[in-house]
Short mmCIF file of C-alpha atoms in Angstrom, two decimals:
data_model
loop_
_atom_site.label_atom_id
_atom_site.label_comp_id
_atom_site.label_asym_id
_atom_site.label_seq_id
_atom_site.Cartn_x
_atom_site.Cartn_y
_atom_site.Cartn_z
CA MET A 272 0.03 0.03 0.04
CA THR A 273 0.87 3.60 -0.30
CA ALA A 274 1.00 6.24 2.47
CA VAL A 275 0.50 9.75 1.17
CA ILE A 276 2.39 12.10 3.52
CA ARG A 277 1.99 15.84 3.48
CA GLU A 278 4.23 16.41 6.40
CA LEU A 279 7.83 15.37 7.23
CA ASP A 280 7.94 16.70 10.68
CA ASN A 281 7.81 13.59 12.78
CA VAL A 282 6.07 15.16 15.74
CA ARG A 283 3.18 16.64 13.78
CA LEU A 284 3.05 13.47 11.70
CA ALA A 285 2.74 11.43 14.90
CA ASP A 286 -0.16 13.63 16.00
CA SER A 287 -2.07 13.28 12.83
CA LEU A 288 -1.42 9.50 12.60
CA HIS A 289 -2.83 9.20 16.13
CA THR A 290 -5.86 11.19 15.19
CA MET A 291 -6.42 9.25 12.06
CA MET A 292 -6.19 5.91 13.69
CA GLY A 293 -8.12 7.00 16.73
CA GLY A 294 -5.27 5.72 18.86
CA MET A 295 -5.56 2.30 17.38
CA GLY A 296 -2.10 0.74 16.93
CA GLU A 297 -1.54 -2.48 15.11
CA PHE A 298 -4.22 -1.55 12.53
CA PHE A 299 -2.17 -2.58 9.53
CA ALA A 300 -0.52 -5.97 9.73
CA ASP A 301 3.16 -5.11 8.89
CA GLU A 302 2.34 -4.20 5.41
CA ALA A 303 5.09 -3.11 2.99
CA THR A 304 4.51 0.61 2.38
CA VAL A 305 5.52 3.06 -0.20
CA ILE A 306 5.84 6.61 1.25
CA ASP A 307 4.39 9.04 -1.27
CA LEU A 308 5.99 12.43 -0.94
CA THR A 309 4.40 13.96 -4.08
CA GLN A 310 1.93 15.98 -2.06
CA LEU A 311 4.51 17.23 0.40
CA SER A 312 3.55 20.82 1.39
CA SER A 313 7.23 21.89 2.03
CA ALA A 314 10.32 19.80 1.97
CA PRO A 315 12.68 20.20 4.93
CA ASP A 316 16.33 20.38 4.44
CA ARG A 317 16.92 17.15 6.45
CA VAL A 318 14.69 14.33 7.31
CA ASP A 319 15.02 11.82 10.16
CA TRP A 320 14.28 8.84 8.17
CA ALA A 321 14.96 6.35 11.02
CA GLY A 322 12.52 8.27 13.27
CA LEU A 323 9.92 8.23 10.48
CA GLY A 324 10.43 4.54 9.94
CA SER A 325 9.85 3.77 13.59
CA LEU A 326 6.78 6.02 13.76
CA LEU A 327 5.20 4.16 10.82
CA ARG A 328 6.14 0.77 12.23
CA ARG A 329 4.32 1.58 15.43
CA TYR A 330 1.13 1.54 13.23
CA GLY A 331 2.04 -1.68 11.55
CA LEU A 332 3.39 -0.08 8.41
CA GLN A 333 6.70 -1.27 6.98
CA PRO A 334 8.27 1.57 4.87
CA VAL A 335 10.31 0.10 1.99
CA ALA A 336 10.37 2.79 -0.57
CA LEU A 337 9.81 6.48 -1.36
CA LYS A 338 8.26 8.07 -4.37
CA GLY A 339 8.18 11.77 -5.44
CA THR A 340 11.36 12.31 -3.30
CA PRO A 341 12.77 15.85 -3.49
CA GLU A 342 16.30 15.74 -5.14
CA HIS A 343 18.25 16.80 -2.07
CA LEU A 344 16.82 14.07 0.12
CA VAL A 345 17.54 11.21 -2.25
CA GLU A 346 20.90 10.32 -0.88
CA SER A 347 19.97 10.29 2.80
CA ALA A 348 17.00 8.23 2.11
CA ARG A 349 19.04 5.58 0.33
CA LYS A 350 21.46 5.55 3.15
CA ALA A 351 18.57 4.92 5.50
CA GLY A 352 17.76 1.81 3.45
CA LEU A 353 14.73 3.09 1.65
CA ALA A 354 14.35 2.47 -2.10
CA VAL A 355 13.81 5.63 -4.07
CA LEU A 356 11.33 5.15 -6.82
CA GLY A 357 11.69 7.15 -10.06
CA ASP A 358 9.40 9.64 -11.74
CA GLY A 359 7.41 6.89 -13.32
CA ALA A 360 6.13 5.95 -9.87
CA ALA A 361 5.65 9.44 -8.78
CA ARG A 362 3.08 9.94 -11.53
CA VAL A 363 0.90 7.00 -10.52
CA SER A 364 -2.66 8.24 -10.67
CA ALA A 365 -4.92 8.67 -7.76
CA ALA A 366 -6.89 5.61 -8.76
CA ASP A 367 -3.87 3.36 -8.28
CA LYS A 368 -2.97 4.67 -4.84
CA THR A 369 -4.42 1.53 -3.11
CA ALA A 370 -2.64 -0.80 -5.48
CA PRO A 371 -0.39 -3.34 -3.73
CA ALA A 372 3.07 -2.00 -2.94
CA PRO A 373 6.03 -3.34 -4.86
CA ALA A 374 7.91 -5.95 -3.05
CA ALA A 375 10.70 -4.71 -0.81
CA ALA A 376 13.37 -3.55 -3.50
CA GLU A 377 17.05 -3.24 -3.02
CA PRO A 378 17.99 0.38 -2.27
CA ALA A 379 19.96 0.47 -5.53
CA LYS A 380 16.98 -0.72 -7.62
CA VAL A 381 15.03 2.15 -9.08
CA GLU A 382 12.44 0.25 -11.16
CA PRO A 383 9.24 -0.46 -9.36
CA VAL A 384 8.27 -4.08 -9.36
CA ALA A 385 4.68 -4.73 -10.23
CA ALA A 386 3.01 -6.99 -7.74
CA PRO A 387 1.86 -10.32 -9.24
CA ALA A 388 -1.83 -10.48 -9.85
CA GLN A 389 -2.55 -13.14 -7.38
CA ALA A 390 -5.65 -13.66 -5.34
CA ALA A 391 -5.16 -12.64 -1.71
CA ALA A 392 -5.48 -15.46 0.79
CA THR A 393 -8.83 -15.75 2.61
CA MET A 394 -8.69 -14.64 6.23
CA ILE A 395 -10.30 -17.04 8.64
CA ILE A 396 -11.15 -15.97 12.22
CA GLU A 397 -11.97 -18.71 14.58
CA ARG A 398 -12.68 -16.80 17.84
CA PRO A 399 -15.62 -14.52 18.37
CA ILE A 400 -15.20 -10.95 17.36
CA ARG A 401 -16.02 -8.79 20.39
CA SER A 402 -17.48 -5.32 20.70
CA GLY A 403 -14.89 -2.64 19.86
CA GLN A 404 -12.71 -5.04 17.75
CA GLN A 405 -12.22 -4.51 14.08
CA ILE A 406 -11.04 -7.07 11.55
CA TYR A 407 -10.00 -6.12 8.02
CA ALA A 408 -9.38 -8.83 5.40
CA ARG A 409 -7.34 -6.85 2.85
CA GLY A 410 -7.68 -7.83 -0.72
CA GLY A 411 -9.64 -10.97 -0.10
CA ASP A 412 -12.55 -12.74 1.63
CA LEU A 413 -13.16 -12.98 5.32
CA VAL A 414 -14.51 -16.14 6.96
CA ILE A 415 -15.68 -15.91 10.54
CA LEU A 416 -16.45 -19.01 12.59
CA GLY A 417 -17.16 -17.42 15.98
CA GLY A 418 -19.64 -14.73 15.35
CA VAL A 419 -19.55 -10.94 15.52
CA SER A 420 -20.82 -9.12 18.57
CA ASN A 421 -22.75 -5.83 18.64
CA GLY A 422 -20.31 -2.94 18.35
CA ALA A 423 -17.65 -4.97 16.51
CA GLU A 424 -16.83 -4.33 12.79
CA VAL A 425 -15.79 -6.78 10.11
CA ILE A 426 -14.49 -5.45 6.79
CA ALA A 427 -13.31 -7.29 3.67
CA ASP A 428 -12.32 -6.27 0.22
CA GLY A 429 -13.96 -9.44 -0.97
CA SER A 430 -16.98 -11.20 0.46
CA ILE A 431 -17.72 -12.02 4.08
CA HIS A 432 -18.89 -15.37 5.33
CA CYS A 433 -20.08 -15.66 8.85
CA TYR A 434 -20.87 -18.90 10.66
CA GLY A 435 -21.85 -17.52 14.03
CA PRO A 436 -24.39 -14.85 15.01
CA LEU A 437 -23.67 -11.64 13.05
CA ARG A 438 -24.64 -8.67 15.23
CA GLY A 439 -22.05 -5.99 14.51
CA ARG A 440 -21.23 -4.13 11.34
CA ALA A 441 -20.23 -6.03 8.18
CA LEU A 442 -18.74 -4.16 5.23
CA ALA A 443 -17.96 -6.31 2.15
CA GLY A 444 -16.25 -5.12 -1.08
CA ALA A 445 -14.57 -2.34 0.88
CA GLN A 446 -12.49 -1.28 -2.15
CA GLY A 447 -15.56 -1.02 -4.37
CA ASP A 448 -15.94 -4.55 -5.59
CA THR A 449 -19.72 -4.61 -6.45
CA ARG A 450 -19.60 -8.51 -6.85
CA ALA A 451 -18.75 -9.05 -3.14
CA ARG A 452 -21.39 -10.71 -0.99
CA LEU A 453 -22.23 -11.17 2.59
CA LEU A 454 -23.34 -14.68 3.55
CA CYS A 455 -24.26 -15.60 7.10
CA THR A 456 -26.09 -18.31 9.06
CA ASN A 457 -27.56 -16.07 11.77
CA PHE A 458 -28.47 -12.62 10.42
CA GLY A 459 -28.86 -9.59 12.79
CA PRO A 460 -26.28 -6.97 12.06
CA GLU A 461 -26.26 -3.27 12.93
CA LEU A 462 -25.16 -2.38 9.39
CA VAL A 463 -24.52 -4.06 6.13
CA SER A 464 -22.57 -2.61 3.31
CA ILE A 465 -21.38 -3.82 -0.03
CA ALA A 466 -19.11 -1.58 -2.09
CA GLY A 467 -20.31 1.41 -0.20
CA VAL A 468 -24.08 0.72 -0.59
CA TYR A 469 -25.23 0.28 2.94
CA ARG A 470 -28.33 -0.45 4.95
CA THR A 471 -29.10 -0.03 8.69
CA PHE A 472 -31.91 -1.57 10.64
CA GLU A 473 -33.35 1.22 12.65
CA ARG A 474 -36.68 -0.60 13.07
CA GLY A 475 -35.09 -3.94 13.58
CA VAL A 476 -34.05 -6.67 11.14
CA PRO A 477 -37.07 -7.95 8.96
CA GLU A 478 -38.70 -10.81 10.62
CA ASN A 479 -38.12 -13.20 7.73
CA LEU A 480 -34.35 -12.62 8.06
CA ALA A 481 -33.82 -12.09 11.74
CA ALA A 482 -31.44 -14.73 13.24
CA LYS A 483 -31.90 -16.83 10.02
CA PRO A 484 -29.46 -17.68 7.24
CA ALA A 485 -29.30 -14.76 4.78
CA HIS A 486 -27.15 -13.18 2.10
CA ALA A 487 -26.68 -9.63 1.00
CA VAL A 488 -25.91 -8.94 -2.71
CA LEU A 489 -25.85 -5.88 -4.88
CA ARG A 490 -28.23 -6.05 -7.90
CA GLU A 491 -28.54 -3.73 -10.78
CA ALA A 492 -31.14 -1.14 -10.05
CA ALA A 493 -34.28 -1.09 -12.04
CA GLY A 494 -34.02 1.35 -14.98
CA GLY A 495 -30.61 0.21 -15.87
CA LYS A 496 -28.75 3.49 -15.11
CA GLY A 497 -25.81 1.66 -13.69
CA GLY A 498 -26.92 2.10 -10.06
CA HIS A 499 -27.11 -0.71 -7.60
CA THR A 500 -29.49 -1.67 -4.84
CA LEU A 501 -28.55 -3.75 -1.87
CA ASN A 502 -30.75 -6.78 -1.58
CA ILE A 503 -30.86 -8.98 1.54
CA GLU A 504 -32.37 -12.37 0.82
CA PRO A 505 -33.14 -15.47 2.91
CA LEU A 506 -30.74 -18.31 2.24
CA GLN A 507 -32.00 -21.87 2.06
CA LEU A 508 -29.30 -24.02 3.70
CA ASP A 509 -30.68 -27.54 3.16
CA MET B 33 1.12 -23.55 40.71
CA THR B 34 -0.30 -20.01 41.35
CA ARG B 35 -3.34 -19.04 39.35
CA VAL B 36 -4.07 -15.36 38.78
CA VAL B 37 -7.79 -14.79 38.49
CA VAL B 38 -9.07 -11.29 37.31
CA VAL B 39 -12.60 -10.15 38.27
CA THR B 40 -13.62 -7.71 35.59
CA SER B 41 -16.70 -6.36 33.74
CA GLY B 42 -16.12 -3.16 31.81
CA LYS B 43 -19.09 -1.52 33.37
CA GLY B 44 -19.10 -0.12 36.85
CA GLY B 45 -21.46 -1.07 39.72
CA VAL B 46 -22.23 -4.57 38.53
CA GLY B 47 -20.68 -6.36 41.47
CA LYS B 48 -16.96 -6.84 40.72
CA THR B 49 -15.68 -5.99 44.13
CA THR B 50 -18.56 -8.06 45.84
CA THR B 51 -17.69 -10.94 43.69
CA SER B 52 -13.91 -10.62 44.28
CA ALA B 53 -14.54 -10.53 48.03
CA SER B 54 -16.77 -13.53 48.13
CA PHE B 55 -14.87 -15.55 45.55
CA ALA B 56 -11.50 -14.99 47.31
CA THR B 57 -13.12 -15.83 50.63
CA GLY B 58 -14.70 -18.93 49.13
CA LEU B 59 -11.31 -20.27 47.96
CA ALA B 60 -9.70 -19.42 51.30
CA LEU B 61 -12.54 -21.31 53.09
CA ARG B 62 -11.63 -24.33 50.90
CA GLY B 63 -8.10 -24.11 52.43
CA PHE B 64 -6.29 -22.41 49.52
CA LYS B 65 -3.86 -19.69 50.40
CA THR B 66 -5.43 -16.73 48.61
CA ALA B 67 -4.57 -13.03 48.07
CA VAL B 68 -7.11 -10.53 46.79
CA VAL B 69 -5.60 -7.42 45.27
CA ASP B 70 -7.50 -4.18 44.70
CA PHE B 71 -6.53 -2.55 41.37
CA ASP B 72 -8.93 0.37 41.71
CA VAL B 73 -6.42 2.80 42.53
CA GLY B 74 -7.88 6.16 43.56
CA LEU B 75 -11.25 4.57 44.23
CA ARG B 76 -10.49 1.79 46.67
CA ASN B 77 -13.47 -0.21 47.95
CA LEU B 78 -12.32 -3.72 48.44
CA ASP B 79 -11.04 -2.96 52.00
CA LEU B 80 -14.51 -1.77 53.01
CA ILE B 81 -16.27 -4.82 51.64
CA MET B 82 -13.62 -6.97 53.41
CA GLY B 83 -14.02 -4.93 56.57
CA CYS B 84 -10.35 -4.15 56.92
CA GLU B 85 -10.35 -0.41 56.00
CA ARG B 86 -9.03 0.59 59.45
CA ARG B 87 -6.04 -1.68 59.16
CA VAL B 88 -4.72 -0.29 55.93
CA VAL B 89 -1.17 1.05 56.36
CA TYR B 90 0.52 0.38 53.16
CA ASP B 91 -0.99 -0.36 49.71
CA LEU B 92 -0.29 -1.75 46.27
CA VAL B 93 1.24 1.50 44.94
CA ASN B 94 3.57 1.69 47.99
CA VAL B 95 4.76 -1.94 47.15
CA ILE B 96 5.20 -1.17 43.40
CA ASN B 97 7.33 1.93 44.30
CA GLY B 98 9.38 -0.02 46.77
CA GLU B 99 8.20 2.06 49.79
CA ALA B 100 7.01 -1.03 51.61
CA ASN B 101 7.32 -4.74 51.18
CA LEU B 102 4.48 -7.17 50.72
CA HIS B 103 4.65 -8.48 54.27
CA GLN B 104 3.96 -4.93 55.56
CA ALA B 105 1.16 -4.30 52.98
CA LEU B 106 -0.81 -7.45 53.11
CA ILE B 107 -3.65 -7.45 55.59
CA LYS B 108 -4.68 -10.75 57.06
CA ASP B 109 -8.41 -11.28 56.88
CA LYS B 110 -10.32 -11.41 60.19
CA HIS B 111 -12.41 -14.49 59.34
CA CYS B 112 -10.08 -16.68 57.27
CA GLU B 113 -6.60 -17.89 58.14
CA ASN B 114 -5.57 -18.26 54.56
CA LEU B 115 -6.79 -15.02 53.07
CA PHE B 116 -4.88 -11.78 52.55
CA VAL B 117 -6.02 -8.44 51.18
CA LEU B 118 -3.71 -6.08 49.28
CA PRO B 119 -5.54 -2.72 49.22
CA ALA B 120 -5.33 -0.11 46.50
CA SER B 121 -4.05 3.47 47.16
CA GLN B 122 -6.71 6.02 47.61
CA THR B 123 -4.51 9.06 47.16
CA ARG B 124 -2.87 8.09 43.80
CA ASP B 125 -4.19 7.46 40.30
CA LYS B 126 -3.96 4.55 38.02
CA ASP B 127 -0.86 5.84 36.24
CA ALA B 128 0.96 4.68 39.35
CA LEU B 129 0.52 1.10 38.15
CA THR B 130 3.33 -0.05 35.84
CA GLU B 131 3.39 -3.36 33.98
CA GLU B 132 6.79 -4.19 35.45
CA GLY B 133 5.64 -3.22 38.98
CA VAL B 134 2.48 -5.23 38.81
CA GLU B 135 4.33 -8.26 37.44
CA LYS B 136 6.89 -8.10 40.32
CA VAL B 137 4.10 -7.87 42.90
CA LEU B 138 2.40 -10.93 41.49
CA LYS B 139 5.64 -12.89 41.20
CA ASP B 140 6.49 -12.05 44.82
CA LEU B 141 3.09 -13.21 45.85
CA GLU B 142 3.72 -16.52 44.04
CA HIS B 143 7.01 -16.89 45.84
CA MET B 144 5.18 -16.41 49.11
CA GLY B 145 3.23 -19.52 48.31
CA PHE B 146 -0.14 -18.02 47.35
CA GLU B 147 -2.18 -20.58 45.33
CA TYR B 148 -4.77 -18.01 44.04
CA ILE B 149 -4.39 -14.35 43.40
CA VAL B 150 -7.64 -12.62 42.75
CA CYS B 151 -7.30 -9.26 41.03
CA ASP B 152 -10.31 -6.87 41.54
CA SER B 153 -10.40 -4.74 38.45
CA PRO B 154 -11.57 -1.17 38.27
CA ALA B 155 -14.39 -0.36 35.83
CA GLY B 156 -13.55 0.89 32.39
CA ILE B 157 -11.10 -0.26 29.76
CA GLU B 158 -8.24 2.00 30.74
CA ARG B 159 -4.90 1.42 32.37
CA GLY B 160 -6.17 0.14 35.69
CA ALA B 161 -8.44 -2.40 34.15
CA VAL B 162 -5.78 -3.50 31.61
CA MET B 163 -3.17 -3.84 34.37
CA ALA B 164 -5.52 -6.05 36.28
CA LEU B 165 -6.13 -8.39 33.46
CA THR B 166 -2.66 -8.40 31.85
CA PHE B 167 -1.27 -11.35 33.95
CA ALA B 168 -4.53 -13.26 34.41
CA ASP B 169 -4.84 -17.00 33.82
CA ASP B 170 -8.61 -17.00 34.47
CA ALA B 171 -11.16 -14.23 34.20
CA LEU B 172 -14.40 -14.01 35.94
CA VAL B 173 -16.60 -11.71 33.78
CA VAL B 174 -19.25 -10.13 35.96
CA THR B 175 -22.38 -9.08 34.09
CA ASN B 176 -25.88 -7.88 34.93
CA PRO B 177 -28.73 -9.13 32.84
CA GLU B 178 -29.05 -5.82 31.06
CA VAL B 179 -27.88 -4.70 27.56
CA SER B 180 -25.30 -2.11 28.51
CA SER B 181 -23.54 -4.40 30.90
CA ILE B 182 -23.47 -7.17 28.32
CA ARG B 183 -21.96 -4.92 25.76
CA ASP B 184 -19.25 -3.70 28.10
CA SER B 185 -18.45 -7.34 29.11
CA ASP B 186 -18.17 -8.19 25.44
CA ARG B 187 -15.67 -5.30 25.10
CA ILE B 188 -13.54 -6.41 27.97
CA LEU B 189 -13.55 -9.93 26.64
CA GLY B 190 -12.02 -8.47 23.47
CA ILE B 191 -9.40 -6.67 25.49
CA LEU B 192 -8.59 -9.95 27.36
CA GLN B 193 -8.10 -11.54 23.86
CA SER B 194 -5.69 -8.84 22.71
CA LYS B 195 -3.92 -7.39 25.77
CA SER B 196 -3.34 -10.22 28.24
CA ARG B 197 0.11 -11.75 28.47
CA ARG B 198 -1.21 -15.01 27.51
CA ALA B 199 -2.58 -13.58 24.27
CA LYS B 200 0.53 -11.57 23.53
CA GLU B 201 2.80 -14.50 24.07
CA GLY B 202 0.60 -16.76 22.03
CA ARG B 203 -0.02 -19.14 24.98
CA GLU B 204 -3.17 -20.86 25.83
CA PRO B 205 -5.85 -18.00 26.05
CA VAL B 206 -7.16 -16.68 29.41
CA LYS B 207 -10.00 -18.95 30.60
CA GLU B 208 -13.25 -17.05 30.61
CA HIS B 209 -16.06 -17.54 33.06
CA LEU B 210 -19.32 -15.72 33.08
CA VAL B 211 -20.82 -14.60 36.44
CA ILE B 212 -24.34 -13.13 36.19
CA THR B 213 -25.13 -10.98 39.14
CA ARG B 214 -28.19 -9.11 40.46
CA TYR B 215 -30.48 -11.74 38.81
CA SER B 216 -34.10 -11.65 39.51
CA ALA B 217 -35.85 -14.92 38.48
CA LYS B 218 -39.28 -13.18 39.13
CA ARG B 219 -38.57 -10.27 36.76
CA VAL B 220 -37.22 -12.69 34.15
CA ASP B 221 -40.46 -14.66 34.51
CA GLU B 222 -42.43 -11.44 34.06
CA GLY B 223 -40.45 -10.57 30.91
CA GLU B 224 -38.71 -7.57 32.45
CA MET B 225 -35.22 -8.90 32.59
CA LEU B 226 -33.03 -10.85 30.21
CA SER B 227 -32.73 -14.49 31.21
CA TYR B 228 -29.31 -16.01 32.01
CA LYS B 229 -29.74 -18.06 28.82
CA ASP B 230 -30.15 -14.82 26.74
CA VAL B 231 -27.01 -13.37 28.38
CA GLN B 232 -24.99 -16.42 27.76
CA GLU B 233 -26.23 -16.65 24.18
CA LEU B 234 -25.09 -13.07 23.53
CA LEU B 235 -21.66 -13.42 25.20
CA ARG B 236 -20.82 -17.02 24.28
CA VAL B 237 -18.73 -17.61 27.33
CA PRO B 238 -19.19 -20.64 29.79
CA LEU B 239 -21.49 -19.72 32.65
CA ILE B 240 -19.98 -20.31 36.09
CA GLY B 241 -22.75 -18.93 38.29
CA VAL B 242 -25.86 -16.80 38.62
CA ILE B 243 -26.05 -14.72 41.77
CA PRO B 244 -29.63 -13.65 42.69
CA GLU B 245 -30.41 -10.00 43.47
CA SER B 246 -30.59 -9.98 47.25
CA GLU B 247 -30.75 -7.38 50.09
CA THR B 248 -28.22 -9.55 51.92
CA VAL B 249 -25.52 -8.28 49.59
CA LEU B 250 -26.07 -4.72 50.58
CA GLN B 251 -26.27 -5.58 54.27
CA ALA B 252 -23.09 -7.62 54.05
CA SER B 253 -21.24 -4.78 52.28
CA ASN B 254 -22.27 -2.27 54.91
CA GLN B 255 -21.11 -4.63 57.67
CA GLY B 256 -17.79 -5.08 55.94
CA SER B 257 -18.17 -8.86 55.59
CA PRO B 258 -18.16 -10.67 52.22
CA VAL B 259 -21.69 -11.96 51.56
CA ILE B 260 -20.47 -15.55 51.30
CA HIS B 261 -20.23 -15.57 55.13
CA ILE B 262 -23.91 -14.81 55.60
CA LYS B 263 -25.39 -18.18 56.41
CA ASP B 264 -28.50 -19.42 54.76
CA SER B 265 -28.55 -16.62 52.18
CA ASP B 266 -29.19 -17.27 48.47
CA ALA B 267 -26.31 -15.03 47.50
CA ALA B 268 -23.87 -16.83 49.78
CA GLU B 269 -24.93 -20.23 48.46
CA ALA B 270 -24.70 -19.02 44.91
CA TYR B 271 -21.18 -17.75 45.50
CA ALA B 272 -20.19 -21.08 47.14
CA ASP B 273 -21.45 -22.78 44.05
CA VAL B 274 -19.30 -20.44 41.80
CA VAL B 275 -16.19 -21.50 43.81
CA ALA B 276 -17.10 -25.18 43.53
CA ARG B 277 -17.61 -24.90 39.82
CA PHE B 278 -14.31 -23.01 39.43
CA LEU B 279 -12.56 -25.89 41.30
CA GLY B 280 -14.10 -28.28 38.75
CA GLU B 281 -16.92 -29.65 40.80
CA ASP B 282 -20.42 -30.29 39.47
CA ALA B 283 -23.09 -28.07 40.95
CA ALA B 284 -26.56 -27.65 39.59
CA LEU B 285 -27.64 -24.19 38.71
CA ARG B 286 -29.78 -22.74 41.49
CA PHE B 287 -31.88 -19.58 42.10
CA VAL B 288 -32.77 -19.25 38.43
CA ALA B 289 -36.36 -20.64 38.60
CA TYR B 290 -39.27 -18.63 39.83
CA ASP B 291 -42.11 -20.37 41.61
CA LYS B 292 -45.32 -18.42 41.35
CA PRO B 293 -46.84 -18.04 44.82
CA GLY B 294 -49.92 -20.30 45.09
CA LEU B 295 -53.35 -19.05 45.94
CA LEU B 296 -53.07 -20.02 49.62
CA LYS B 297 -49.74 -18.44 49.98
CA ARG B 298 -51.07 -15.32 48.43
CA LEU B 299 -54.15 -15.33 50.80
CA PHE B 300 -52.28 -16.01 53.97
CA GLY B 301 -48.89 -14.44 53.20
CA GLY B 302 -46.11 -16.51 54.49
CA ALA B 303 -42.42 -16.59 53.95
#
């Protein structure tokens, strides 16, 4: 993944990271990260790369490379063991910002390595997910065997399969995959979302679905204008 | 082998301290050398429930800071030979608890031959509560049959999963036990209260006991005597059952069924 940084002052960066993550460390699971400096507001003369690295690692990000590096910072960054990606990488469009990061390159290597188009592994969680916990299956499906409590949140870029009571929030297709689905054996969530189309249950879950097997799927909206509606349908298990 | 048992709940006022006092007393009455430690620094209550508030000289924070040793700080219970209370400090706040300090205190208690260390957690999910559960082997999760208490218990169960030493070191997880307190079988019967089955279904944790709502609990607290000592009271027997089940004995669930008073009883009163 790519971290777009507008600030190279470690203290202020630490503050804004803390605000952004709501004090939640360990959110990212040691992911290789490209630090994008193209939107830097002002480039300082010197940068504490080691400090920046340890700051990001505290949030589970593994910095491996830089892009859009100002000329005078290139050498110190290389010395700090960060790969400096060339102009080609600096012009990556906004749409690609979430593309997988290139594998950790040698500091000398300038060419970005495209990640292989390989399906991400399915994440399987065997324990119950408790109130206040958040699980994110990046790039793939999420299978939950223990259920999701009220106040918990499960997110997947692919589909979500839940084999225990689903009572928290469930967001499938978090990167916009409209083919993602939500399948569960005991339906009763606070919120369901697929590719950003969401539904809450202020007046309770409909009786034909409550605590029963159900699946949620996006269907083309009537009228064929490319819109989608979120359908939640009972699921026949046997 | 020392076992550290944390009594926790997330929500305040559900009966953590009452449970800590009676559970620790119950273990001591069974002959186990037991210490009960108050982690509610700044809002100490355990000493009141145990009736030893006038004997507090040193406290947990003094021991952590090296201002006193454990022998000076531990207060011997007035009823049980094997029971000792380590009070919290009333004049400090929870930042005085450090992970290293707490670990050392628990280690020292282990070296003194304590078989059970009961940690009475403060409410909330902040430092004090996290320190109380960090070194736990077992957790008694105290819950009232009421939705906000259930949700907070759920939250604390999540914290047990992520912040306990056992979880961090990838060892066998903390063993979780559900204690439902302030249970009124009558109100459950009338549909005003969640049943213990509902609570268990929502939390998915093995049930170790249901403590009935009882005036005896309040009386015992005010007298400074753990309710388990009050002979022939429902709450005392329910706590004795919790201790029995914790020690692996079979005990049928009591005080959960409501018998509607019959016509004669209603006409003539009666106990």
